[in-house]
Short mmCIF file of C-alpha atoms in Angstrom, two decimals:
data_model
loop_
_atom_site.label_atom_id
_atom_site.label_comp_id
_atom_site.label_asym_id
_atom_site.label_seq_id
_atom_site.Cartn_x
_atom_site.Cartn_y
_atom_site.Cartn_z
CA UNK A 1 0.00 0.00 0.00
CA UNK A 2 1.35 3.40 -0.93
CA UNK A 3 2.43 5.73 1.86
CA UNK A 4 0.17 8.49 0.59
CA UNK A 5 -2.85 6.71 -0.80
CA UNK A 6 -4.31 3.69 -2.56
CA UNK A 7 -7.20 3.57 -5.03
CA UNK A 8 -10.44 3.22 -3.15
CA UNK A 9 -12.53 0.16 -4.06
CA UNK A 10 -15.87 0.88 -5.69
CA UNK A 11 -17.80 -0.40 -2.68
CA UNK A 12 -15.66 1.36 -0.05
CA UNK A 13 -17.67 3.38 2.50
CA UNK A 14 -17.36 7.13 2.14
CA UNK A 15 -17.39 7.82 5.88
CA UNK A 16 -13.66 8.50 6.24
CA UNK A 17 -13.47 11.17 3.56
CA UNK A 18 -16.79 12.69 4.57
CA UNK A 19 -15.75 12.71 8.23
CA UNK A 20 -12.53 14.57 7.52
CA UNK A 21 -14.26 17.03 5.18
CA UNK A 22 -17.01 17.86 7.70
CA UNK A 23 -14.57 18.22 10.60
CA UNK A 24 -12.25 20.44 8.56
CA UNK A 25 -15.15 22.69 7.57
CA UNK A 26 -16.49 22.72 11.14
CA UNK A 27 -13.12 23.95 12.39
CA UNK A 28 -12.85 26.48 9.57
CA UNK A 29 -9.57 25.01 8.32
CA UNK A 30 -8.64 25.24 4.66
CA UNK A 31 -7.02 22.41 2.73
CA UNK A 32 -3.77 24.38 2.72
CA UNK A 33 -3.77 24.89 6.49
CA UNK A 34 -4.59 21.22 7.16
CA UNK A 35 -1.80 20.26 4.77
CA UNK A 36 0.68 22.43 6.69
CA UNK A 37 -0.44 21.06 10.07
CA UNK A 38 -0.46 17.40 9.02
CA UNK A 39 2.38 17.24 6.51
CA UNK A 40 0.01 15.64 3.98
CA UNK A 41 -0.22 17.22 0.53
CA UNK A 42 -3.28 19.25 -0.47
CA UNK A 43 -3.88 16.92 -3.42
CA UNK A 44 -3.86 13.83 -1.21
CA UNK A 45 -6.26 15.38 1.33
CA UNK A 46 -8.60 16.43 -1.47
CA UNK A 47 -8.63 12.91 -2.92
CA UNK A 48 -9.32 11.39 0.50
CA UNK A 49 -12.17 13.81 1.19
CA UNK A 50 -13.74 12.96 -2.19
CA UNK A 51 -13.29 9.23 -1.51
CA UNK A 52 -11.09 8.86 -4.56
CA UNK A 53 -8.29 7.35 -2.46
CA UNK A 54 -7.87 5.54 0.86
CA UNK A 55 -5.40 7.04 3.34
CA UNK A 56 -2.53 4.96 4.67
CA UNK A 57 -2.20 4.47 8.43
CA UNK A 58 0.42 7.24 8.55
CA UNK A 59 -1.78 9.70 6.66
CA UNK A 60 -4.87 8.75 8.69
CA UNK A 61 -2.99 9.36 11.93
CA UNK A 62 -1.46 12.63 10.70
CA UNK A 63 -4.85 14.04 9.71
CA UNK A 64 -6.52 12.89 12.92
CA UNK A 65 -3.86 14.51 15.06
CA UNK A 66 -3.84 17.71 12.98
CA UNK A 67 -7.60 18.03 13.52
CA UNK A 68 -7.24 16.96 17.18
CA UNK A 69 -10.06 14.43 17.00
CA UNK A 70 -10.40 11.26 19.11
CA UNK A 71 -10.20 7.84 17.53
CA UNK A 72 -13.94 7.19 17.85
CA UNK A 73 -14.81 10.10 15.58
CA UNK A 74 -13.04 8.43 12.67
CA UNK A 75 -15.36 5.47 13.16
CA UNK A 76 -18.41 7.73 13.13
CA UNK A 77 -18.94 6.90 16.80
CA UNK A 78 -19.45 10.36 18.31
CA UNK A 79 -22.64 9.42 20.15
CA UNK A 80 -20.85 7.00 22.46
CA UNK A 81 -23.84 4.58 22.41
CA UNK A 82 -22.13 1.23 22.03
CA UNK A 83 -24.54 -0.93 24.01
CA UNK A 84 -27.64 -0.87 21.79
CA UNK A 85 -28.82 -4.17 20.45
CA UNK A 86 -28.75 -5.85 23.89
CA UNK A 87 -30.28 -5.16 27.26
CA UNK A 88 -31.81 -1.70 27.63
CA UNK A 89 -29.88 -1.21 30.89
CA UNK A 90 -26.53 -2.30 29.44
CA UNK A 91 -23.66 -0.45 31.17
CA UNK A 92 -21.74 2.29 29.29
CA UNK A 93 -18.47 0.32 29.42
CA UNK A 94 -19.93 -2.34 27.12
CA UNK A 95 -19.45 -2.60 23.35
CA UNK A 96 -21.90 -5.03 21.78
CA UNK A 97 -20.45 -7.19 19.00
CA UNK A 98 -23.25 -6.10 16.67
CA UNK A 99 -22.43 -2.42 17.32
CA UNK A 100 -18.75 -2.40 16.31
CA UNK A 101 -18.01 0.60 14.05
CA UNK A 102 -15.78 -0.26 11.11
CA UNK A 103 -13.35 1.57 8.82
CA UNK A 104 -12.42 0.13 5.43
CA UNK A 105 -9.08 1.37 4.04
CA UNK A 106 -8.94 -1.11 1.18
CA UNK A 107 -6.30 -3.66 2.16
CA UNK A 108 -6.75 -2.78 5.84
CA UNK A 109 -9.95 -2.82 7.88
CA UNK A 110 -10.47 -1.70 11.47
CA UNK A 111 -13.17 -2.73 13.95
CA UNK A 112 -13.51 -0.61 17.08
CA UNK A 113 -13.94 -2.64 20.28
CA UNK A 114 -13.66 0.19 22.81
CA UNK A 115 -16.96 1.32 24.34
CA UNK A 116 -18.37 4.76 23.60
CA UNK A 117 -16.90 7.99 24.96
CA UNK A 118 -13.34 9.31 25.09
CA UNK A 119 -10.74 6.91 26.44
CA UNK A 120 -6.96 6.89 26.73
CA UNK A 121 -7.10 3.20 25.81
CA UNK A 122 -8.31 2.17 22.35
CA UNK A 123 -8.92 -1.47 21.41
CA UNK A 124 -9.66 -2.68 17.90
CA UNK A 125 -9.27 -5.57 15.51
CA UNK A 126 -7.18 -4.98 12.39
CA UNK A 127 -7.72 -7.19 9.36
CA UNK A 128 -4.80 -6.89 6.96
CA UNK A 129 -5.23 -8.42 3.52
CA UNK A 130 -2.28 -10.16 1.77
CA UNK A 131 0.13 -7.44 0.65
CA UNK A 132 -1.46 -4.87 2.96
CA UNK A 133 0.66 -2.64 5.17
CA UNK A 134 0.73 0.50 7.28
CA UNK A 135 2.45 2.39 4.43
CA UNK A 136 5.93 3.04 3.11
CA UNK A 137 6.79 5.63 5.76
CA UNK A 138 7.19 4.60 9.41
CA UNK A 139 4.61 5.71 11.95
CA UNK A 140 5.75 7.58 15.06
CA UNK A 141 3.78 9.49 17.72
CA UNK A 142 3.55 9.51 21.53
CA UNK A 143 1.62 6.43 22.67
CA UNK A 144 2.07 2.80 23.62
CA UNK A 145 0.88 0.00 21.38
CA UNK A 146 0.36 -3.67 21.94
CA UNK A 147 -1.50 -6.54 20.40
CA UNK A 148 -2.06 -10.22 19.73
CA UNK A 149 -2.08 -12.08 16.41
CA UNK A 150 -5.48 -13.78 16.27
CA UNK A 151 -5.10 -15.28 12.80
CA UNK A 152 -2.45 -15.35 10.09
CA UNK A 153 0.99 -13.74 10.18
CA UNK A 154 2.32 -10.20 10.59
CA UNK A 155 5.70 -8.63 9.86
CA UNK A 156 6.22 -5.96 12.53
CA UNK A 157 9.09 -3.44 12.45
CA UNK A 158 9.93 -1.30 15.49
CA UNK A 159 12.96 0.99 15.58
CA UNK A 160 14.54 -0.80 12.58
CA UNK A 161 14.13 -4.25 14.17
CA UNK A 162 11.83 -6.63 12.30
CA UNK A 163 10.00 -9.71 13.55
CA UNK A 164 7.55 -12.16 12.00
CA UNK A 165 4.61 -12.79 14.30
CA UNK A 166 2.41 -15.86 14.03
CA UNK A 167 -0.94 -16.78 15.55
CA UNK A 168 -0.76 -16.46 19.32
CA UNK A 169 2.27 -14.14 19.35
CA UNK A 170 1.88 -10.82 21.17
CA UNK A 171 3.77 -7.53 21.31
CA UNK A 172 4.09 -4.21 23.16
CA UNK A 173 6.20 -1.20 22.13
CA UNK A 174 6.64 2.54 22.50
CA UNK A 175 4.80 4.14 19.58
CA UNK A 176 7.21 7.08 19.59
CA UNK A 177 9.71 4.70 17.99
CA UNK A 178 9.42 4.47 14.18
CA UNK A 179 7.29 1.43 13.39
CA UNK A 180 5.22 -0.23 10.72
CA UNK A 181 3.70 -3.54 9.69
CA UNK A 182 2.83 -5.57 6.62
CA UNK A 183 1.27 -8.88 5.67
CA UNK A 184 3.62 -10.85 3.42
CA UNK A 185 1.54 -14.03 3.58
CA UNK A 186 -1.13 -15.27 1.17
CA UNK A 187 -4.00 -15.06 3.66
CA UNK A 188 -5.56 -12.26 5.74
CA UNK A 189 -4.17 -11.49 9.17
CA UNK A 190 -6.39 -10.51 12.11
CA UNK A 191 -4.71 -8.57 14.90
CA UNK A 192 -6.07 -7.50 18.27
CA UNK A 193 -4.60 -3.96 18.34
CA UNK A 194 -4.36 -1.83 21.49
CA UNK A 195 -3.32 1.83 21.67
CA UNK A 196 -2.64 3.50 25.00
CA UNK A 197 -2.61 7.19 24.11
CA UNK A 198 -0.64 9.61 26.27
CA UNK A 199 -2.15 12.89 27.47
CA UNK A 200 -0.51 14.78 24.60
CA UNK A 201 -2.51 12.75 22.09
CA UNK A 202 -5.83 13.82 23.59
CA UNK A 203 -5.10 17.48 24.17
CA UNK A 204 -2.83 18.44 21.26
#
């Protein structure tokens, strides 16, 4: 997957591009200003907002942080109601399986497991198709990340050290270190992915 963008599949949901466009307009930020704050080109942002291209993990993170929006907003989960579909008195810390918001980035899909509301801890399931990756440029921002390989294999690189993870293998690392991942196998990989954001990430 390209560091900047990949062609969006015809049936890809338009929520990501629409979400970024609406939030940018709501904050009164021009494409040029968002480009300067995020380090993502104006052309790339425009293509993402029009759902012509899917953002890589690096671009997605850069835009989210530039707009200072929590992870849930990217999933269209601003209401915080994650317990519908079960008992009417379900507690707010619960996320029903049927109510998992999803993001489709082409060769990478995300399912949000964290319950509604703002949290320092974000839990999700990443499904990485064969050949899928986090992008050509390493990710790096203040946080801690960890996870567990549920199915398939994952090549994980942290601070220039690379490891092949198989089903059942787990990991934890400082997200400030340059890192990235890819799926070199011929079958999808499913990863339980955990992000422990630091205070800076929530109040940039």
